[in-house]
Short mmCIF file of C-alpha atoms and ligand atoms in Angstrom, two decimals:
data_model
loop_
_atom_site.label_atom_id
_atom_site.label_comp_id
_atom_site.label_asym_id
_atom_site.label_seq_id
_atom_site.Cartn_x
_atom_site.Cartn_y
_atom_site.Cartn_z
CA UNK Z 1 -51.00 -48.20 58.15
CA UNK Z 2 -52.50 -47.05 61.39
CA UNK Z 3 -50.22 -47.58 64.45
CA UNK Z 4 -53.30 -47.94 66.67
CA UNK Z 5 -54.56 -50.84 64.62
CA UNK Z 6 -51.12 -52.44 64.72
CA UNK Z 7 -50.84 -52.10 68.48
CA UNK Z 8 -54.37 -53.51 68.95
CA UNK Z 9 -52.89 -56.74 67.52
CA UNK Z 10 -50.41 -57.07 70.37
CA UNK Z 11 -52.20 -58.13 73.59
CA UNK Z 12 -49.30 -57.21 75.85
CA UNK Z 13 -49.26 -53.59 74.49
CA UNK Z 14 -52.79 -53.04 75.67
CA UNK Z 15 -51.36 -52.20 79.18
CA UNK Z 16 -50.38 -48.64 78.31
CA UNK Z 17 -48.44 -48.07 81.55
CA UNK Z 18 -45.60 -49.99 79.94
CA UNK Z 19 -43.19 -48.84 77.32
CA UNK Z 20 -41.36 -51.72 75.76
CA UNK Z 21 -38.07 -50.51 74.28
CA UNK Z 22 -36.11 -53.81 74.47
CA UNK Z 23 -37.04 -55.14 71.08
CA UNK Z 24 -33.50 -56.03 70.13
CA UNK Z 25 -33.48 -58.52 73.01
CA UNK Z 26 -36.84 -60.00 71.96
CA UNK Z 27 -39.94 -58.56 70.27
CA UNK Z 28 -43.62 -58.77 71.37
CA UNK Z 29 -46.05 -61.16 69.55
CA UNK Z 30 -49.30 -60.28 67.79
CA UNK Z 31 -52.38 -62.33 68.41
CA UNK Z 32 -52.06 -63.71 64.81
CA UNK Z 33 -48.85 -65.51 65.92
CA UNK Z 34 -50.26 -66.58 69.28
CA UNK Z 35 -53.36 -67.89 67.58
CA UNK Z 36 -51.42 -69.73 64.94
CA UNK Z 37 -49.42 -71.60 67.56
CA UNK Z 38 -52.56 -72.27 69.68
CA UNK Z 39 -54.40 -73.53 66.49
CA UNK Z 40 -51.61 -75.87 65.75
CA UNK Z 41 -51.88 -77.47 69.17
CA UNK Z 42 -55.66 -77.40 69.16
CA UNK Z 43 -56.17 -78.85 65.73
CA UNK Z 44 -53.12 -80.47 64.23
CA UNK Z 45 -50.77 -81.59 67.06
CA UNK Z 46 -48.97 -84.82 66.63
CA UNK Z 47 -45.29 -85.68 66.24
CA UNK Z 48 -44.36 -84.45 62.75
CA UNK Z 49 -42.31 -86.44 60.17
CA UNK Z 50 -43.15 -89.74 61.94
CA UNK Z 51 -46.75 -90.76 61.97
CA UNK Z 52 -48.72 -92.00 58.96
CA UNK Z 53 -52.05 -90.87 60.28
CA UNK Z 54 -53.89 -87.63 59.46
CA UNK Z 55 -52.75 -85.48 62.46
CA UNK Z 56 -49.10 -86.31 62.07
CA UNK Z 57 -49.23 -85.77 58.32
CA UNK Z 58 -50.95 -82.42 59.07
CA UNK Z 59 -48.23 -81.46 61.51
CA UNK Z 60 -45.55 -82.36 58.96
CA UNK Z 61 -47.28 -80.31 56.33
CA UNK Z 62 -47.66 -77.27 58.60
CA UNK Z 63 -43.95 -77.54 59.49
CA UNK Z 64 -42.77 -77.90 55.93
CA UNK Z 65 -45.01 -75.04 54.78
CA UNK Z 66 -43.30 -72.88 57.41
CA UNK Z 67 -39.96 -73.83 55.86
CA UNK Z 68 -41.11 -72.74 52.41
CA UNK Z 69 -42.33 -69.40 54.00
CA UNK Z 70 -38.90 -68.82 55.54
CA UNK Z 71 -37.17 -69.63 52.19
CA UNK Z 72 -39.33 -67.15 50.31
CA UNK Z 73 -38.90 -64.56 53.01
CA UNK Z 74 -35.10 -64.73 52.65
CA UNK Z 75 -35.24 -65.32 48.88
CA UNK Z 76 -33.43 -68.68 49.18
CA UNK Z 77 -33.31 -70.71 46.09
CA UNK Z 78 -35.02 -73.70 47.73
CA UNK Z 79 -36.61 -74.59 51.03
CA UNK Z 80 -34.07 -77.35 51.28
CA UNK Z 81 -31.58 -74.62 52.17
CA UNK Z 82 -33.43 -73.78 55.41
CA UNK Z 83 -32.57 -75.67 58.60
CA UNK Z 84 -34.77 -74.93 61.58
CA UNK Z 85 -32.89 -74.26 64.76
CA UNK Z 86 -33.70 -72.91 68.20
CA UNK Z 87 -32.25 -69.53 67.44
CA UNK Z 88 -29.40 -67.66 65.75
CA UNK Z 89 -26.94 -68.92 68.34
CA UNK Z 90 -27.66 -72.52 67.56
CA UNK Z 91 -27.59 -71.80 63.78
CA UNK Z 92 -24.11 -70.32 64.07
CA UNK Z 93 -22.94 -73.17 66.28
CA UNK Z 94 -24.21 -75.61 63.67
CA UNK Z 95 -21.95 -74.00 61.10
CA UNK Z 96 -19.05 -73.93 63.55
CA UNK Z 97 -19.35 -77.57 64.45
CA UNK Z 98 -20.36 -79.00 61.10
CA UNK Z 99 -18.43 -76.77 58.74
CA UNK Z 100 -15.73 -75.04 60.78
CA UNK Z 101 -14.28 -78.08 62.51
CA UNK Z 102 -14.06 -80.08 59.24
CA UNK Z 103 -12.85 -77.41 56.85
CA UNK Z 104 -10.44 -75.33 58.83
CA UNK Z 105 -6.89 -76.37 59.56
CA UNK Z 106 -3.77 -75.11 61.33
CA UNK Z 107 -2.70 -71.81 59.96
CA UNK Z 108 -6.02 -70.96 58.29
CA UNK Z 109 -7.61 -67.70 59.32
CA UNK Z 110 -11.11 -66.84 60.45
CA UNK Z 111 -12.06 -63.12 60.13
CA UNK Z 112 -14.78 -61.63 62.21
CA UNK Z 113 -15.55 -58.11 63.23
CA UNK Z 114 -15.18 -56.27 66.58
CA UNK Z 115 -18.89 -55.63 66.45
CA UNK Z 116 -19.92 -59.22 66.92
CA UNK Z 117 -22.31 -60.53 69.50
CA UNK Z 118 -20.82 -63.30 71.70
CA UNK Z 119 -22.83 -65.84 69.64
CA UNK Z 120 -20.73 -64.98 66.59
CA UNK Z 121 -17.48 -64.91 68.55
CA UNK Z 122 -17.44 -67.90 70.87
CA UNK Z 123 -18.11 -70.57 68.16
CA UNK Z 124 -15.13 -69.20 66.21
CA UNK Z 125 -12.92 -69.19 69.23
CA UNK Z 126 -13.83 -72.81 69.70
CA UNK Z 127 -13.06 -73.62 66.02
CA UNK Z 128 -9.70 -71.75 66.22
CA UNK Z 129 -8.77 -73.60 69.41
CA UNK Z 130 -9.68 -76.99 68.07
CA UNK Z 131 -8.25 -76.62 64.52
CA UNK Z 132 -5.23 -74.34 65.11
CA UNK Z 133 -6.83 -71.66 62.88
CA UNK Z 134 -6.17 -68.03 63.78
CA UNK Z 135 -8.99 -65.67 64.74
CA UNK Z 136 -8.76 -62.15 63.44
CA UNK Z 137 -10.89 -59.05 64.10
CA UNK Z 138 -11.75 -56.20 61.70
CA UNK Z 139 -12.15 -52.96 63.61
CA UNK Z 140 -14.35 -50.09 62.51
CA UNK Z 141 -13.33 -46.45 62.20
CA UNK Z 142 -14.87 -43.22 63.50
CA UNK Z 143 -17.49 -43.38 60.72
CA UNK Z 144 -18.41 -46.87 62.07
CA UNK Z 145 -17.12 -48.36 58.77
CA UNK Z 146 -14.47 -50.90 57.96
CA UNK Z 147 -11.65 -49.24 56.08
CA UNK Z 148 -10.02 -50.92 53.13
CA UNK Z 149 -7.06 -51.65 55.38
CA UNK Z 150 -9.30 -53.56 57.85
CA UNK Z 151 -11.01 -55.34 55.07
CA UNK Z 152 -7.64 -56.37 53.77
CA UNK Z 153 -7.42 -58.70 56.75
CA UNK Z 154 -9.41 -61.01 54.56
CA UNK Z 155 -6.56 -62.77 52.66
CA UNK Z 156 -5.68 -65.97 50.81
CA UNK Z 157 -5.27 -67.52 54.25
CA UNK Z 158 -8.86 -66.71 55.20
CA UNK Z 159 -11.22 -69.63 55.06
CA UNK Z 160 -14.22 -68.18 56.88
CA UNK Z 161 -15.53 -64.69 57.39
CA UNK Z 162 -18.33 -64.20 60.00
CA UNK Z 163 -20.00 -60.77 60.32
CA UNK Z 164 -23.12 -59.38 61.74
CA UNK Z 165 -25.44 -57.64 59.24
CA UNK Z 166 -26.72 -55.19 61.88
CA UNK Z 167 -24.93 -54.50 65.15
CA UNK Z 168 -27.06 -55.08 68.28
CA UNK Z 169 -25.20 -52.22 70.05
CA UNK Z 170 -24.52 -49.66 67.33
CA UNK Z 171 -27.44 -50.43 65.19
CA UNK Z 172 -25.37 -49.90 62.04
CA UNK Z 173 -25.74 -52.07 58.90
CA UNK Z 174 -22.54 -53.64 57.66
CA UNK Z 175 -21.73 -53.89 53.88
CA UNK Z 176 -22.27 -57.62 53.73
CA UNK Z 177 -22.41 -57.84 49.88
CA UNK Z 178 -19.01 -56.13 49.68
CA UNK Z 179 -17.56 -58.34 52.49
CA UNK Z 180 -18.93 -61.53 50.84
CA UNK Z 181 -17.40 -60.49 47.49
CA UNK Z 182 -14.04 -59.94 49.03
CA UNK Z 183 -14.26 -63.26 50.93
CA UNK Z 184 -15.33 -65.19 47.89
CA UNK Z 185 -12.47 -63.74 45.88
CA UNK Z 186 -10.15 -65.29 48.45
CA UNK Z 187 -12.06 -68.56 48.48
CA UNK Z 188 -13.53 -68.08 51.96
CA UNK Z 189 -17.17 -68.79 53.00
CA UNK Z 190 -19.29 -66.09 54.62
CA UNK Z 191 -21.44 -66.50 57.72
CA UNK Z 192 -23.91 -63.73 58.28
CA UNK Z 193 -25.39 -63.19 61.68
CA UNK Z 194 -28.82 -61.96 60.80
CA UNK Z 195 -30.28 -61.75 64.30
CA UNK Z 196 -30.80 -57.98 64.18
CA UNK Z 197 -31.25 -57.56 60.37
CA UNK Z 198 -34.08 -60.03 59.66
CA UNK Z 199 -36.71 -58.24 61.80
CA UNK Z 200 -35.92 -54.79 60.34
CA UNK Z 201 -35.01 -54.93 56.72
CA UNK Z 202 -35.72 -56.91 53.56
CA UNK Z 203 -33.05 -59.68 53.47
CA UNK Z 204 -32.12 -61.32 50.18
CA UNK Z 205 -29.61 -64.05 50.89
CA UNK Z 206 -28.85 -64.43 47.26
CA UNK Z 207 -28.34 -60.80 46.67
CA UNK Z 208 -25.84 -60.46 49.55
CA UNK Z 209 -24.40 -63.79 48.53
CA UNK Z 210 -24.25 -65.25 52.04
CA UNK Z 211 -23.05 -68.85 52.30
CA UNK Z 212 -24.67 -69.13 55.72
CA UNK Z 213 -27.27 -66.83 57.27
CA UNK Z 214 -28.55 -67.22 60.88
CA UNK Z 215 -31.54 -65.64 62.57
CA UNK Z 216 -33.92 -66.00 65.55
CA UNK Z 217 -37.68 -65.89 65.27
CA UNK Z 218 -38.25 -64.33 68.62
CA UNK Z 219 -36.79 -60.92 67.63
CA UNK Z 220 -39.28 -60.78 64.77
CA UNK Z 221 -42.67 -61.52 66.41
CA UNK Z 222 -42.37 -65.31 66.49
CA UNK Z 223 -42.18 -67.51 69.55
CA UNK Z 224 -38.94 -68.05 71.45
CA UNK Z 225 -37.22 -71.36 70.56
CA UNK Z 226 -37.47 -71.21 66.73
CA UNK Z 227 -34.91 -69.76 64.39
CA UNK Z 228 -33.24 -70.85 61.19
CA UNK Z 229 -30.01 -71.28 59.31
CA UNK Z 230 -29.94 -70.61 55.61
CA UNK Z 231 -27.08 -72.30 53.83
CA UNK Z 232 -26.24 -72.86 50.18
CA UNK Z 233 -27.36 -76.38 49.44
CA UNK Z 234 -24.05 -77.74 48.28
CA UNK Z 235 -22.45 -76.68 51.54
CA UNK Z 236 -25.20 -78.37 53.58
CA UNK Z 237 -24.91 -81.57 51.55
CA UNK Z 238 -21.19 -81.75 52.08
CA UNK Z 239 -21.34 -81.11 55.91
CA UNK Z 240 -21.72 -83.87 58.48
CA UNK Z 241 -24.65 -83.60 60.89
CA UNK Z 242 -24.39 -81.34 63.94
CA UNK Z 243 -26.61 -83.43 66.28
CA UNK Z 244 -27.56 -87.06 65.70
CA UNK Z 245 -30.49 -89.20 66.67
CA UNK Z 246 -34.13 -89.63 65.54
CA UNK Z 247 -35.51 -88.35 62.30
CA UNK Z 248 -32.25 -87.27 60.69
CA UNK Z 249 -31.37 -90.73 59.36
CA UNK Z 250 -32.01 -92.84 56.34
CA UNK Z 251 -30.86 -96.21 57.67
CA UNK Z 252 -29.33 -97.37 60.88
CA UNK Z 253 -27.55 -100.60 61.66
CA UNK Z 254 -25.90 -101.67 64.87
CA UNK Z 255 -22.66 -100.01 63.90
CA UNK Z 256 -23.45 -97.27 61.49
CA UNK Z 257 -25.96 -95.03 59.90
CA UNK Z 258 -26.72 -93.12 56.72
CA UNK Z 259 -28.33 -89.75 56.95
CA UNK Z 260 -31.51 -88.09 55.60
CA UNK Z 261 -31.34 -85.61 52.80
CA UNK Z 262 -30.79 -81.92 53.68
CA UNK Z 263 -32.18 -80.14 55.54
CA UNK Z 264 -33.56 -83.05 57.68
CA UNK Z 265 -30.04 -84.24 58.21
CA UNK Z 266 -29.57 -81.31 60.52
CA UNK Z 267 -32.86 -81.57 62.48
CA UNK Z 268 -32.36 -84.35 64.93
CA UNK Z 269 -35.12 -85.33 67.37
CA UNK Z 270 -38.66 -84.09 67.54
CA UNK Z 271 -38.87 -80.74 65.76
CA UNK Z 272 -40.51 -77.57 66.98
CA UNK Z 273 -43.38 -77.55 64.59
CA UNK Z 274 -45.70 -75.38 66.74
CA UNK Z 275 -43.23 -72.50 66.86
CA UNK Z 276 -42.34 -72.97 63.24
CA UNK Z 277 -45.98 -72.37 62.48
CA UNK Z 278 -45.78 -69.30 64.70
CA UNK Z 279 -42.72 -68.13 62.71
CA UNK Z 280 -44.69 -68.50 59.45
CA UNK Z 281 -47.49 -66.31 60.92
CA UNK Z 282 -44.92 -63.78 62.05
CA UNK Z 283 -43.51 -63.57 58.49
CA UNK Z 284 -47.09 -63.09 57.15
CA UNK Z 285 -47.60 -60.31 59.64
CA UNK Z 286 -44.29 -58.60 58.80
CA UNK Z 287 -45.06 -58.90 55.06
CA UNK Z 288 -48.45 -57.39 55.57
CA UNK Z 289 -47.04 -54.43 57.52
CA UNK Z 290 -44.17 -54.23 54.98
CA UNK Z 291 -40.53 -53.24 55.49
CA UNK Z 292 -41.20 -49.74 53.98
CA UNK Z 293 -43.43 -48.99 57.03
CA UNK Z 294 -41.17 -50.73 59.47
CA UNK Z 295 -38.08 -48.87 58.39
CA UNK Z 296 -39.90 -45.52 58.19
CA UNK Z 297 -41.40 -45.93 61.70
CA UNK Z 298 -38.06 -46.95 63.22
CA UNK Z 299 -36.32 -44.03 61.55
CA UNK Z 300 -38.99 -41.59 62.81
CA UNK Z 301 -38.70 -42.81 66.40
CA UNK Z 302 -34.94 -42.87 66.28
CA UNK Z 303 -34.76 -39.32 64.82
CA UNK Z 304 -37.02 -38.11 67.60
CA UNK Z 305 -34.83 -39.78 70.25
CA UNK Z 306 -31.57 -38.51 68.78
CA UNK Z 307 -32.89 -35.01 68.45
CA UNK Z 308 -34.04 -35.00 72.18
CA UNK Z 309 -30.59 -36.39 73.19
CA UNK Z 310 -28.98 -33.32 71.60
CA UNK Z 311 -30.67 -31.19 74.25
CA UNK Z 312 -29.55 -33.38 77.16
CA UNK Z 313 -25.90 -32.48 77.80
CA UNK Z 314 -25.12 -35.53 80.04
CA UNK Z 315 -26.14 -38.15 77.47
CA UNK Z 316 -23.40 -39.89 75.46
CA UNK Z 317 -24.61 -41.66 72.29
CA UNK Z 318 -22.77 -44.76 70.97
CA UNK Z 319 -23.66 -45.03 67.30
CA UNK Z 320 -24.21 -42.95 64.24
CA UNK Z 321 -25.64 -39.40 64.21
CA UNK Z 322 -28.08 -40.35 61.38
CA UNK Z 323 -31.29 -41.91 62.49
CA UNK Z 324 -31.53 -44.19 59.41
CA UNK Z 325 -28.36 -45.91 60.42
CA UNK Z 326 -29.73 -47.24 63.78
CA UNK Z 327 -32.33 -50.01 62.87
CA UNK Z 328 -34.28 -48.82 65.94
CA UNK Z 329 -31.30 -49.30 68.28
CA UNK Z 330 -30.12 -46.35 70.39
CA UNK Z 331 -27.27 -47.07 72.72
CA UNK Z 332 -26.20 -44.46 75.31
CA UNK Z 333 -24.93 -43.67 78.78
CA UNK Z 334 -25.89 -40.95 81.23
CA UNK Z 335 -22.91 -39.23 82.77
CA UNK Z 336 -22.30 -40.34 86.40
CA UNK Z 337 -25.00 -43.06 86.32
CA UNK Z 338 -24.47 -46.75 85.94
CA UNK Z 339 -26.62 -48.04 83.13
CA UNK Z 340 -28.17 -50.61 85.51
CA UNK Z 341 -29.30 -47.72 87.68
CA UNK Z 342 -30.68 -45.93 84.55
CA UNK Z 343 -32.57 -49.07 83.67
CA UNK Z 344 -33.88 -49.49 87.24
CA UNK Z 345 -35.12 -45.92 87.51
CA UNK Z 346 -36.87 -46.15 84.12
CA UNK Z 347 -38.34 -49.53 85.25
CA UNK Z 348 -39.98 -47.70 88.19
CA UNK Z 349 -41.88 -45.82 85.49
CA UNK Z 350 -42.62 -49.09 83.54
CA UNK Z 351 -40.10 -48.22 80.82
CA UNK Z 352 -38.24 -51.34 79.68
CA UNK Z 353 -34.72 -50.85 78.22
CA UNK Z 354 -31.66 -53.05 78.37
CA UNK Z 355 -28.48 -52.23 80.26
CA UNK Z 356 -25.17 -54.05 80.47
CA UNK Z 357 -22.69 -55.38 77.96
CA UNK Z 358 -25.29 -56.61 75.44
CA UNK Z 359 -23.36 -59.88 74.97
CA UNK Z 360 -20.71 -57.90 73.05
CA UNK Z 361 -17.91 -57.47 75.53
CA UNK Z 362 -15.07 -57.08 72.94
CA UNK Z 363 -17.10 -54.33 71.31
CA UNK Z 364 -17.64 -52.51 74.56
CA UNK Z 365 -13.96 -52.74 75.41
CA UNK Z 366 -13.19 -51.37 71.96
CA UNK Z 367 -15.63 -48.49 72.66
CA UNK Z 368 -13.94 -47.98 76.10
CA UNK Z 369 -16.94 -48.69 78.41
CA UNK Z 370 -17.98 -51.63 80.53
CA UNK Z 371 -21.76 -51.19 80.11
CA UNK Z 372 -24.27 -48.99 78.39
CA UNK Z 373 -28.04 -48.46 78.34
CA UNK Z 374 -29.86 -49.38 75.18
CA UNK Z 375 -33.32 -48.46 73.94
CA UNK Z 376 -34.45 -50.56 70.94
CA UNK Z 377 -37.64 -49.73 69.17
CA UNK Z 378 -39.83 -51.61 66.75
CA UNK Z 379 -42.53 -50.62 64.34
CA UNK Z 380 -45.33 -50.83 66.94
CA UNK Z 381 -43.67 -48.21 69.19
CA UNK Z 382 -44.92 -44.58 69.08
CA UNK Z 383 -43.80 -41.08 69.30
CA UNK Z 384 -45.65 -40.58 72.57
CA UNK Z 385 -43.59 -43.50 73.96
CA UNK Z 386 -40.36 -41.85 72.89
CA UNK Z 387 -41.50 -38.62 74.54
CA UNK Z 388 -42.28 -40.46 77.78
CA UNK Z 389 -38.95 -42.24 77.60
CA UNK Z 390 -37.04 -39.00 77.17
CA UNK Z 391 -38.94 -37.36 80.00
CA UNK Z 392 -38.16 -40.42 82.18
CA UNK Z 393 -34.45 -40.15 81.23
CA UNK Z 394 -34.35 -36.57 82.30
CA UNK Z 395 -35.49 -37.63 85.83
CA UNK Z 396 -32.81 -40.30 86.19
CA UNK Z 397 -30.01 -38.10 87.46
CA UNK Z 398 -32.37 -36.46 89.99
CA UNK Z 399 -33.25 -39.86 91.35
CA UNK Z 400 -29.59 -40.67 91.77
CA UNK Z 401 -28.85 -37.51 93.72
CA UNK Z 402 -27.69 -35.09 91.10
CA UNK Z 403 -29.01 -31.50 90.84
CA UNK Z 404 -30.15 -32.07 87.28
N1 LIG A 501 -29.02 -60.24 71.14
C1 LIG A 501 -29.66 -58.43 72.62
O1 LIG A 501 -30.28 -57.99 73.48
P1 LIG A 501 -30.31 -65.61 70.19
O2 LIG A 501 -30.02 -65.44 71.67
O3 LIG A 501 -29.60 -66.82 69.67
O4 LIG A 501 -31.70 -65.47 69.84
O5 LIG A 501 -29.53 -64.38 69.49
C2 LIG A 501 -28.22 -64.14 69.70
C3 LIG A 501 -27.76 -62.92 68.91
C4 LIG A 501 -26.88 -63.08 67.91
N2 LIG A 501 -26.48 -62.01 67.22
C5 LIG A 501 -26.85 -60.75 67.48
C6 LIG A 501 -26.42 -59.60 66.65
C7 LIG A 501 -27.79 -60.55 68.54
O6 LIG A 501 -28.20 -59.35 68.81
C8 LIG A 501 -28.21 -61.67 69.32
C9 LIG A 501 -29.07 -61.47 70.50
C10 LIG A 501 -29.88 -59.91 72.21
O7 LIG A 501 -28.88 -57.78 71.94
C11 LIG A 501 -29.77 -60.79 73.39
S1 LIG A 501 -28.21 -60.83 74.03
#
């Protein structure tokens, strides 16, 4: 696999002044994805799932083919277990509103981890507030692992466990299979936030035994505005709809309605077929590149970054020492410099990183900082880019008035 050939597929990367290291926020898109979306609108566009004419039927077929592609990508048992959503946030909210509010009661417990993104915290705060359930946090130890004592917060009272597969700040991968087993032994369901895992590693929802698995397309080469929720079919069938309206019904009378079969029961209104087609093209692209290459490239770039950090005394790393535990995410601070300043100075050299709380404020409080800088790399980034980034970092303190 030649990195030059890969980069040639990404129009935005042709401007070599820029180094894009904010892939955990959103990835870039290859022309194969852009063309798939454009082709849909140029050749097939009509409102899917409604019309009986050729274009509408074509749009429906393209949309449903994308669903099959997502199901295969995650190794779901059936495409009926895939609900298209706007993003991971909407997918988790769907579970909170349609499962959480109906299945949790006063005194029940929801267990999440301190590593969660706000999108996997706020929905559970809402469920706890509305049902009287109690929200509990598992905290990680100095090895960035959950001890048996923390895992024992999952008890007979636990009805739902919601955990991120990969942390968007620390980059570490959590032992989802083990957590799911513990949860299932106690009769709880498991919601996996797959926003940062799906782009970087082979995910097998049956192997990890997730009851619900949420992800966003835009972090894995697909357009913004398309994501999906995987859910075991029986759960979906038993859940009431999240949103109601057109296309999710079977029959409507003046006073009542019956709903369509899953997954359409959860897809109210005109669906985002164009971007679903883009997601299918993104999956094809990722499958062609292969997760072996993706993981190896991310590990190589992270190792280079971490080794350079060792020689810069004023850099604090938040995360594991081992490159392979980072999923391309390197979170850090530079002593004496606010991360926003670090990002702005790097921006003056066209280096794009993220700075702030990364929508994980409880985690940052647990770490003991208000904000950090974060470089997040994907398989199309290069060693030369890492070198330029590190050189840029070394200039930051000088720009801000320090001697070094
Ligand atoms: N994290 C980041 O820069 P949406 O916005 O729905 O596509 O993804 C939400 C989300 C959920 N879980 C995790 C672990 C995430 O990392 C994210 C998005 C971005 O870290 C934007 S805040």
